[in-house]
Amino acid sequence: MAKLPRYKQEFIIKGKYLGATMRYGKQVHEETHAPASEAFFCPVCAAVWAICPTTDTMTQQVSDFMPYRVPCEQHDTRWGEIPGSIWKPWDKDFIATLPDDVVRYEFTQAMKLFKELE
Ligand SMILES: [Zn+2]
């Protein structure tokens, strides 16, 4: 029998609920670990502008949050990030299963930045 994903990750960006996805545990050697919850904070104003809590659907336990340093929409990027973006190109599991509303949001953030660069 195929194993079903056990962890539910929700996406709350700028205070707005943008959906949820299911995730598998991370296999490390012989053990399965719950994927981390994620929090995105701005290094300029210290706002936590997005949170993506991950809940174990069997125990209802929320994983500890992992912080990511990305400027909010109001502050300029210094290191080439897209301000207000939760996109993590190095994390294929994360970006492959984003809810549709999050993908739409990400597209809009990228387009805003490209417009500013014109
Ligand atoms: Zn900021």
Coordinates of C-alpha atoms and ligand atoms in Angstrom, one line a residue:
M1 CA 0.0 0.0 0.0
A2 CA 1.3 3.4 -0.9
K3 CA 2.1 5.7 2.0
L4 CA -0.1 8.9 2.1
P5 CA 1.4 12.3 3.0
R6 CA 0.7 12.9 6.7
Y7 CA 1.6 16.5 7.2
K8 CA -0.6 19.5 6.4
Q9 CA 1.1 22.7 5.6
E10 CA -0.9 25.9 5.5
F11 CA 0.0 29.2 3.9
I12 CA -0.8 32.6 5.5
I13 CA 0.8 35.5 3.6
K14 CA 0.3 39.1 4.7
G15 CA -2.4 37.9 7.1
K16 CA -4.4 36.1 4.3
Y17 CA -5.0 32.4 4.2
L18 CA -3.9 31.1 0.8
G19 CA -4.6 27.4 1.2
A20 CA -2.9 24.2 2.3
T21 CA -1.0 21.3 0.9
M22 CA 0.0 17.8 2.1
R23 CA 3.6 16.9 2.7
Y24 CA 5.5 13.7 3.3
G25 CA 7.9 13.3 6.2
K26 CA 11.6 13.9 5.6
Q27 CA 13.6 10.7 5.6
V28 CA 16.8 11.0 7.5
H29 CA 18.7 7.6 7.7
E30 CA 16.0 5.2 9.1
E31 CA 13.8 7.9 10.7
T32 CA 11.0 10.0 9.3
H33 CA 10.9 13.6 10.6
A34 CA 8.1 16.0 10.3
P35 CA 8.7 18.9 7.8
A36 CA 9.4 22.2 9.6
S37 CA 6.9 25.0 9.8
E38 CA 8.2 28.1 8.1
A39 CA 8.2 31.8 9.0
F40 CA 9.4 34.6 6.6
F41 CA 10.7 37.7 8.3
C42 CA 11.9 41.0 6.9
P43 CA 15.5 41.9 7.8
V44 CA 14.7 45.7 7.5
C45 CA 11.5 46.1 9.6
A46 CA 11.5 42.7 11.4
A47 CA 7.9 41.9 10.3
V48 CA 7.0 38.3 10.1
W49 CA 5.0 38.7 6.9
A50 CA 4.3 35.0 6.1
I51 CA 3.9 31.8 8.1
C52 CA 3.5 28.3 6.8
P53 CA 2.6 26.1 9.8
T54 CA 3.0 22.3 9.3
T55 CA 0.7 20.1 11.3
D56 CA 1.0 16.3 11.9
T57 CA -2.5 15.1 10.9
M58 CA -2.2 12.1 13.3
T59 CA -1.1 13.9 16.4
Q60 CA -2.2 17.5 15.6
Q61 CA 1.2 18.7 16.6
V62 CA 2.6 21.8 14.8
S63 CA 6.3 21.6 13.9
D64 CA 8.7 24.2 15.2
F65 CA 9.2 27.1 12.9
M66 CA 12.2 27.6 10.7
P67 CA 13.0 31.3 10.0
Y68 CA 13.7 32.6 6.5
R69 CA 15.2 36.1 6.0
V70 CA 13.4 37.7 3.0
P71 CA 12.4 41.4 2.7
C72 CA 8.7 42.2 2.9
E73 CA 6.9 43.9 0.0
Q74 CA 7.7 47.4 1.4
H75 CA 11.4 46.9 1.6
D76 CA 14.0 46.5 -1.2
T77 CA 15.9 43.4 -1.8
R78 CA 19.6 43.6 -1.1
W79 CA 20.6 40.1 -2.1
G80 CA 18.5 39.5 -5.2
E81 CA 15.4 38.0 -3.4
I82 CA 12.0 38.9 -4.6
P83 CA 10.5 41.1 -1.8
G84 CA 7.4 39.4 -0.3
S85 CA 8.2 36.0 -1.9
I86 CA 8.2 32.7 -0.2
W87 CA 9.7 30.9 -3.3
K88 CA 12.5 28.6 -2.3
P89 CA 14.1 27.3 -5.6
W90 CA 16.4 25.0 -3.7
D91 CA 13.5 23.1 -2.0
K92 CA 11.8 21.1 -4.8
D93 CA 9.3 19.4 -2.5
F94 CA 8.2 22.8 -1.2
I95 CA 7.6 24.5 -4.6
A96 CA 6.2 21.5 -6.4
T97 CA 3.1 21.3 -4.2
L98 CA 2.2 25.0 -3.5
P99 CA -1.5 25.7 -3.5
D100 CA -2.8 27.5 -6.7
D101 CA -3.5 30.7 -4.8
V102 CA 0.1 30.8 -3.5
V103 CA 1.5 30.2 -7.1
R104 CA -0.7 33.1 -8.3
Y105 CA 0.6 35.3 -5.4
E106 CA 4.2 34.4 -6.3
F107 CA 3.7 35.2 -9.9
T108 CA 2.3 38.6 -9.0
Q109 CA 5.2 39.4 -6.7
A110 CA 7.7 38.5 -9.4
M111 CA 5.9 40.6 -12.0
K112 CA 5.9 43.7 -9.6
L113 CA 9.7 43.4 -9.2
F114 CA 10.2 43.1 -13.0
K115 CA 8.0 46.1 -13.6
E116 CA 10.1 48.1 -11.1
L117 CA 13.3 47.1 -12.9
E118 CA 12.0 48.2 -16.4
Ligands
ZN1 ZN 10.0 45.1 5.9

